[in-house]
Phi, psi and omega in degrees: 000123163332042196285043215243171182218109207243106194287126165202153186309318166240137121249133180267128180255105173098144164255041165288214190306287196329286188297002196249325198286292146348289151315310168303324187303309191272343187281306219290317164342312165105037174265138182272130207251133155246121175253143177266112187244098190300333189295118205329329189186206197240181176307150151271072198321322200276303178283323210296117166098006179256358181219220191315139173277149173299145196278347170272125218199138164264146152228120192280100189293175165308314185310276169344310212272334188299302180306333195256335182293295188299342196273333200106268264256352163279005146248013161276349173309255173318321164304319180272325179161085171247165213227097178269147201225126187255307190253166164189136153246176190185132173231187191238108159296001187252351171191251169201045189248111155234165216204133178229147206209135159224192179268337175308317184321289203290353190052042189221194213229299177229174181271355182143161170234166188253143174202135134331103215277001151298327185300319198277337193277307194289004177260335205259001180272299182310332184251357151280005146313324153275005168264099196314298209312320180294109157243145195246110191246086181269208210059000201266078206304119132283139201215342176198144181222125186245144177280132158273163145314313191261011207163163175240136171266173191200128179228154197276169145309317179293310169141346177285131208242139186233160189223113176203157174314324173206164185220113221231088144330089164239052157251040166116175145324300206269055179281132188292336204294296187312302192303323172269306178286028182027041169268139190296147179235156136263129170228129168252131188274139191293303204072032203231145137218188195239106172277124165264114183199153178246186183210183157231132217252160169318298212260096178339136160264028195004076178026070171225148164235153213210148174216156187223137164263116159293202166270296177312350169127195185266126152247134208255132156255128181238142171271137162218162191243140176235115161050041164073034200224112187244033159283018192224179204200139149261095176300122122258103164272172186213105192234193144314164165264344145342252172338288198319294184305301152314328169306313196252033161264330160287138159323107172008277169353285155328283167005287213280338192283273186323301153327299200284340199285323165305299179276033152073032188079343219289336171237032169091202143333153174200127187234078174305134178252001184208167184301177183243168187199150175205144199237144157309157154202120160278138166293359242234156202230068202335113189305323189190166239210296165249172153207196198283097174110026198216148163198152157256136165264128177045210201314342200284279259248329162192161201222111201272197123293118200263044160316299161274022183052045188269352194312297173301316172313277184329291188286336171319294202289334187290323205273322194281312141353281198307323178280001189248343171270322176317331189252354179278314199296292171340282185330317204262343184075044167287127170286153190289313221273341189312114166328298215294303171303319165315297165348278170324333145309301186283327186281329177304314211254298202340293186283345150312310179296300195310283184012289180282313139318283168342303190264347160313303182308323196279317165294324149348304201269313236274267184327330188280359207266113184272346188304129203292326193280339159316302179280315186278333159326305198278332178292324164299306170308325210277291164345302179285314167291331229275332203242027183223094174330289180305314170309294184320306151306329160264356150319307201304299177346283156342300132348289168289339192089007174286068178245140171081187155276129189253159180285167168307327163323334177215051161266000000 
């Protein structure tokens, strides 16, 4: 067994988007970083994005993409296979209320691109690999985190023990990291899971993404481009855990007649081209964000219902918050664990995040509602936004992610 100990100013617990997005932020400062990685190992950056797209899929805001453009990895990105999307629609299949959106509306170039969130893990792994300050620890099972006066010791199953002034849970939903600090979460069962899959369509979606509310929950067709062949689609449903469980029980074939027949046809055919897989989805929301020497991050702290594709954004804007009051706090010669500079961090991200839950959770209930007076509401709202220029732009806004103060990082 190791008993040996290894000092660094931060450890980020998971390399996943977030905590990897994180590091980078904080390595390019030239702060020294340990991320704690359970996976054996980092991606193969040389397959990732070159054949078939991968079934786990992002929609990448403007905002996002400016943070992935300052770390360096957009354009490691973009050489492999990113999907930029100028429109969107989105109906109520219970009546006849739809909302159309582009980027001319929003005053931006695109409304945003669907990318492959390997594509986005293997730049942002390449390029914290060129950060002296940064070491990438895989394999790194946690098993136990003890509070210091000065800090969290975090000790692995191998027996390897690490030390730094603050230590930043991006380890997940389910975070282990939340758990040994016996912080409370809430959680709501959706009472939805998400059959994943990707497909190929009749028709182009000629780079509009597009969702239809069934009775049974939303389903998304995202677009994606293979070699400039703007036939293919990235599936989210959002059903029963039933329903779900049958659906992806079916033959390919089956599948897909049933997929176009949900989305009313609007893109011809549909030929799931990979298995379909369906995930629960829970809702949950962290009882508090920080403690002295401690902070959550993306999913540890909150986990959305991936109705708008907001998840990764939300934690991107958590990492980029979090790094900019840390280096601000550096600058002054502030400890990083320091409560007070931590704080600051949870009131910037807090009401945004609850925000966005709150109303994912409220279109949910809203779109879910079989109550007759309901279903006419919403088709009128979906309409009514629909003729009402000046609404429509701060959806879009919104949307895009221009809320609030943004750190400079994604100005």
């Amino acid at each position: 067994m190791n008993e040996s100990q290894a000092e660094s100013e931060v450890i980020v617990v998971g390399g996943g988007l977030v905590g990897a997005a994180l590091a980078c932020l904080l390595g390019e400062a030239g702060v020294t970083v340990a991320v704690l990685d359970a996976r054996p190992g980092p991606l193969d950056g040389e397959a990732v994005g070159r054949g078939q797209p991968a079934q786990r899929v992002s929609a990448v805001t403007p905002v996002s993409q400016r943070l992935l453009t300052r770390l360096g990895a957009w354009p490691a990105m973009a050489a492999r296979r990113v999907t930029p999307y100028t429109g969107m629609q989105v109906w109520d299949a219970e009546g006849n209320g739809e909302i159309s959106f582009d980027a001319d509306q929003a005053g931006t170039d695109v409304l945003g691109h669907i990318v492959e969130n390997d594509v986005m893990l293997a730049a942002l792994e390449a390029r914290l690999a060129r950060l002296p300050s940064v070491t990438q620890v895989f394999g790194a099972r946690l098993d136990a985190m003890q509070t210091t006066a000065v800090g969290r010791r975090l000790m692995l199953a191998d027996g390897r023990r690490y030390f730094a002034p603050l230590a930043v849970a991006a380890d997940g939903a389910r975070s282990q990291v939340r758990e040994l600090a016996g912080i409370d979460v809430s959680a709501r069962e959706t009472g939805h899971a998400a059959l994943v899959t990707t497909v190929r369509t009749g028709r182009g979606h000629g780079g509009v993404a597009r969702q239809v509310f069934l009775a049974s929950g939303p389903l998304a067709f995202l677009p994606l481009s293979v070699a400039g062949d703007d036939h293919y689609c990235s599936i989210v449903w959002s059903t029963s855990p039933d329903e779900a469980a049958r659906l992806c029980a079916l033959p390919r074939d089956a599948l897909g007649r049933e997929m176009a027949d949900a989305f009313e046809q609007r893109l011809g055919t549909v030929e799931p081209i990979d298995d379909a897989v369906h995930i629960p989805l829970t809702q949950r929301h962290a009882g508090h964000y920080v403690e002295p020497g401690l902070a959550l991050v993306g999913d540890a702290a909150h986990s959305i219902h991936p109705l708008a594709g907001q998840g990764v954004n939300l934690g991107f804007m958590d990492a980029a918050v979090l790094a900019e009051e840390l280096l601000e706090a550096r600058r002054r010669g502030a400890e990083l664990g320091d409560i007070r500079i931590l704080s600051r961090y949870a009131r910037r991200r807090r009401g945004d995040n609850a925000s966005m839950l709150a109303l994912m959770d409220g279109f949910r209930l809203l779109f879910g509602s079989e109550n007759p007076a309901l279903r006419l509401a919403r088709n009128i709202g979906l309409s009514g936004v629909d003729r009402l220029e000046p609404i429509k732009r701060l959806l879009m806004r919104q949307a895009i992610g221009e809320r609030g103060r943004l750190p400079a990082s994604c100005r």
